[in-house]
PDB file of C-alpha atoms in Angstrom:
ATOM      1  CA  GLN A   1      12.263  14.443  -6.416  1.00 88.00           C
ATOM      2  CA  ALA A   2       9.752  12.271  -4.611  1.00 91.00           C
ATOM      3  CA  GLN A   3      10.844   8.807  -3.608  1.00 96.00           C
ATOM      4  CA  LEU A   4       8.939   5.965  -1.983  1.00 97.00           C
ATOM      5  CA  VAL A   5      10.903   3.032  -0.568  1.00 97.00           C
ATOM      6  CA  GLU A   6       9.124  -0.132   0.552  1.00 97.00           C
ATOM      7  CA  SER A   7      10.470  -2.720   2.959  1.00 97.00           C
ATOM      8  CA  GLY A   8       9.231  -5.670   4.977  1.00 97.00           C
ATOM      9  CA  GLY A   9       8.323  -8.149   2.277  1.00 97.00           C
ATOM     10  CA  GLY A  10       9.346 -11.791   2.418  1.00 97.00           C
ATOM     11  CA  LEU A  11       8.243 -15.392   2.582  1.00 98.00           C
ATOM     12  CA  VAL A  12       5.610 -16.425   5.121  1.00 98.00           C
ATOM     13  CA  GLN A  13       3.385 -19.439   5.666  1.00 98.00           C
ATOM     14  CA  ALA A  14      -0.349 -19.216   5.196  1.00 98.00           C
ATOM     15  CA  GLY A  15      -1.983 -17.783   8.308  1.00 98.00           C
ATOM     16  CA  GLY A  16       1.081 -15.743   9.152  1.00 98.00           C
ATOM     17  CA  SER A  17       1.653 -11.995   9.302  1.00 98.00           C
ATOM     18  CA  LEU A  18       3.903  -9.385   7.734  1.00 98.00           C
ATOM     19  CA  ARG A  19       4.189  -5.631   8.112  1.00 98.00           C
ATOM     20  CA  LEU A  20       5.201  -3.581   5.113  1.00 98.00           C
ATOM     21  CA  SER A  21       6.676  -0.110   5.498  1.00 98.00           C
ATOM     22  CA  CYS A  22       6.974   2.703   2.997  1.00 98.00           C
ATOM     23  CA  ALA A  23       9.300   5.611   3.673  1.00 97.00           C
ATOM     24  CA  ALA A  24       8.465   8.730   1.682  1.00 95.00           C
ATOM     25  CA  SER A  25      10.863  11.531   0.882  1.00 93.00           C
ATOM     26  CA  GLY A  26      10.846  14.530  -1.399  1.00 91.00           C
ATOM     27  CA  LEU A  27       7.090  15.088  -1.328  1.00 89.00           C
ATOM     28  CA  THR A  28       6.484  18.818  -1.459  1.00 82.00           C
ATOM     29  CA  ASP A  29       3.927  18.827   1.328  1.00 81.00           C
ATOM     30  CA  SER A  30       1.852  16.460   3.482  1.00 81.00           C
ATOM     31  CA  LYS A  31      -1.252  16.611   1.288  1.00 89.00           C
ATOM     32  CA  TYR A  32      -0.704  13.221  -0.264  1.00 93.00           C
ATOM     33  CA  SER A  33      -2.968  10.276   0.338  1.00 95.00           C
ATOM     34  CA  MET A  34      -1.039   7.038   0.524  1.00 96.00           C
ATOM     35  CA  ALA A  35      -1.997   3.645  -0.820  1.00 97.00           C
ATOM     36  CA  TRP A  36      -0.844   0.101  -1.348  1.00 98.00           C
ATOM     37  CA  PHE A  37      -1.364  -1.802  -4.571  1.00 98.00           C
ATOM     38  CA  ARG A  38      -0.233  -5.274  -5.547  1.00 98.00           C
ATOM     39  CA  GLN A  39       0.502  -7.158  -8.724  1.00 98.00           C
ATOM     40  CA  ALA A  40       0.644 -10.905  -9.091  1.00 97.00           C
ATOM     41  CA  PRO A  41       2.360 -12.580 -12.069  1.00 93.00           C
ATOM     42  CA  GLY A  42       0.238 -12.298 -15.193  1.00 95.00           C
ATOM     43  CA  LYS A  43      -2.305 -10.035 -13.520  1.00 97.00           C
ATOM     44  CA  GLU A  44      -2.995  -6.337 -13.507  1.00 97.00           C
ATOM     45  CA  ARG A  45      -1.954  -4.130 -10.622  1.00 97.00           C
ATOM     46  CA  GLU A  46      -4.800  -3.947  -8.136  1.00 97.00           C
ATOM     47  CA  PHE A  47      -5.781  -1.698  -5.252  1.00 98.00           C
ATOM     48  CA  VAL A  48      -5.237  -3.031  -1.728  1.00 98.00           C
ATOM     49  CA  ALA A  49      -5.705  -0.166   0.745  1.00 98.00           C
ATOM     50  CA  SER A  50      -5.494   3.605   1.061  1.00 97.00           C
ATOM     51  CA  ILE A  51      -5.415   6.284   3.732  1.00 96.00           C
ATOM     52  CA  SER A  52      -6.383   9.875   3.038  1.00 92.00           C
ATOM     53  CA  TRP A  53      -4.155  12.846   3.725  1.00 88.00           C
ATOM     54  CA  ASN A  54      -6.824  14.994   5.362  1.00 85.00           C
ATOM     55  CA  VAL A  55      -8.741  13.012   7.993  1.00 88.00           C
ATOM     56  CA  GLY A  56      -6.919   9.702   7.696  1.00 88.00           C
ATOM     57  CA  SER A  57      -9.921   7.803   6.427  1.00 94.00           C
ATOM     58  CA  THR A  58      -9.126   4.318   5.186  1.00 96.00           C
ATOM     59  CA  ASN A  59     -10.400   2.199   2.331  1.00 96.00           C
ATOM     60  CA  TYR A  60      -9.773  -1.487   1.590  1.00 97.00           C
ATOM     61  CA  ALA A  61     -10.275  -3.936  -1.202  1.00 97.00           C
ATOM     62  CA  ASP A  62     -12.928  -6.511  -0.318  1.00 97.00           C
ATOM     63  CA  SER A  63     -10.353  -9.278  -0.559  1.00 97.00           C
ATOM     64  CA  VAL A  64      -8.307  -7.905   2.356  1.00 98.00           C
ATOM     65  CA  LYS A  65     -10.944  -6.345   4.605  1.00 98.00           C
ATOM     66  CA  GLY A  66     -10.631  -7.554   8.168  1.00 97.00           C
ATOM     67  CA  ARG A  67      -7.116  -8.919   7.565  1.00 98.00           C
ATOM     68  CA  PHE A  68      -5.038  -5.923   6.472  1.00 98.00           C
ATOM     69  CA  THR A  69      -4.649  -2.548   8.193  1.00 98.00           C
ATOM     70  CA  ILE A  70      -3.125   0.582   6.671  1.00 98.00           C
ATOM     71  CA  SER A  71      -1.736   3.328   8.879  1.00 96.00           C
ATOM     72  CA  ARG A  72       0.560   6.302   8.592  1.00 94.00           C
ATOM     73  CA  ASP A  73       3.018   8.143  10.806  1.00 92.00           C
ATOM     74  CA  ASN A  74       3.221  11.671   9.427  1.00 89.00           C
ATOM     75  CA  ALA A  75       6.114  12.578  11.727  1.00 90.00           C
ATOM     76  CA  LYS A  76       8.175   9.800  10.156  1.00 93.00           C
ATOM     77  CA  ASN A  77       6.755  10.213   6.635  1.00 93.00           C
ATOM     78  CA  THR A  78       6.022   6.507   6.696  1.00 95.00           C
ATOM     79  CA  VAL A  79       2.988   4.431   5.818  1.00 97.00           C
ATOM     80  CA  TYR A  80       2.470   0.851   6.958  1.00 98.00           C
ATOM     81  CA  LEU A  81       0.473  -2.151   5.859  1.00 98.00           C
ATOM     82  CA  GLN A  82      -0.118  -4.739   8.556  1.00 98.00           C
ATOM     83  CA  MET A  83      -1.089  -8.011   6.906  1.00 98.00           C
ATOM     84  CA  ASN A  84      -2.579 -10.778   9.046  1.00 98.00           C
ATOM     85  CA  SER A  85      -4.080 -14.165   8.224  1.00 98.00           C
ATOM     86  CA  LEU A  86      -2.178 -14.214   4.964  1.00 98.00           C
ATOM     87  CA  LYS A  87      -3.332 -16.495   2.178  1.00 98.00           C
ATOM     88  CA  PRO A  88      -1.447 -17.902  -0.831  1.00 97.00           C
ATOM     89  CA  GLU A  89      -3.554 -15.661  -3.069  1.00 97.00           C
ATOM     90  CA  ASP A  90      -1.982 -12.635  -1.357  1.00 98.00           C
ATOM     91  CA  THR A  91       1.294 -13.499  -3.062  1.00 98.00           C
ATOM     92  CA  ALA A  92       2.345 -10.524  -5.196  1.00 98.00           C
ATOM     93  CA  VAL A  93       4.676  -7.590  -5.493  1.00 98.00           C
ATOM     94  CA  TYR A  94       3.329  -4.870  -3.219  1.00 98.00           C
ATOM     95  CA  TYR A  95       3.713  -1.250  -4.271  1.00 98.00           C
ATOM     96  CA  CYS A  96       3.478   1.882  -2.173  1.00 98.00           C
ATOM     97  CA  ALA A  97       1.852   4.866  -3.875  1.00 97.00           C
ATOM     98  CA  ALA A  98       1.220   8.562  -3.266  1.00 96.00           C
ATOM     99  CA  SER A  99      -1.676  10.558  -4.645  1.00 95.00           C
ATOM    100  CA  ARG A 100      -2.964  14.115  -4.554  1.00 93.00           C
ATOM    101  CA  TYR A 101      -6.490  12.723  -4.532  1.00 91.00           C
ATOM    102  CA  VAL A 102      -8.196  12.267  -1.178  1.00 87.00           C
ATOM    103  CA  SER A 103      -9.254   8.792  -2.263  1.00 87.00           C
ATOM    104  CA  ALA A 104      -6.470   6.910  -4.033  1.00 87.00           C
ATOM    105  CA  TYR A 105      -8.134   3.675  -5.053  1.00 91.00           C
ATOM    106  CA  THR A 106      -7.142   3.462  -8.712  1.00 93.00           C
ATOM    107  CA  THR A 107      -3.816   3.507 -10.533  1.00 92.00           C
ATOM    108  CA  THR A 108      -4.928   6.502 -12.612  1.00 94.00           C
ATOM    109  CA  ARG A 109      -4.950   8.648  -9.454  1.00 94.00           C
ATOM    110  CA  ILE A 110      -1.372   7.856  -8.460  1.00 96.00           C
ATOM    111  CA  ASP A 111       1.383  10.450  -8.763  1.00 95.00           C
ATOM    112  CA  TYR A 112       4.309   8.443  -7.401  1.00 96.00           C
ATOM    113  CA  TRP A 113       5.144   4.743  -7.097  1.00 97.00           C
ATOM    114  CA  GLY A 114       7.665   2.826  -5.059  1.00 97.00           C
ATOM    115  CA  GLN A 115       9.804   0.083  -6.570  1.00 97.00           C
ATOM    116  CA  GLY A 116       7.814  -2.728  -4.938  1.00 97.00           C
ATOM    117  CA  THR A 117       8.505  -5.460  -2.410  1.00 98.00           C
ATOM    118  CA  GLN A 118       7.792  -9.153  -2.909  1.00 98.00           C
ATOM    119  CA  VAL A 119       5.393 -10.961  -0.599  1.00 98.00           C
ATOM    120  CA  THR A 120       5.171 -14.729  -0.967  1.00 98.00           C
ATOM    121  CA  VAL A 121       2.705 -16.801   1.046  1.00 98.00           C
ATOM    122  CA  SER A 122       3.262 -20.551   1.015  1.00 97.00           C
ATOM    123  CA  SER A 123       0.458 -23.037   1.557  1.00 94.00           C
TER     124      SER A 123
END
């Protein structure tokens, strides 16, 4: 059974940085694109970033472009989200996700979800 486990969330001041990690296990093969989504209180879950399984192409939400970087280490079955220049509006629960689609930019394309990790950015 596939399992995604996030870590690295926490409390940080505005302008600071955090790196989230997502360890994947139980995926039947490596042909899964990986993504990060987030959900703030009272809001819908939204796409943050994705990285494709084939050529490693990346995609970002406009709100995080230039500040966040997604990467993956296939040998460790781990995907990362480096978050710099954090803003209070980045506060949310961040979810790791796996998808059979090359481009995993919507919740309808997700096959597996992690349990989420809280990121809080204070002003």
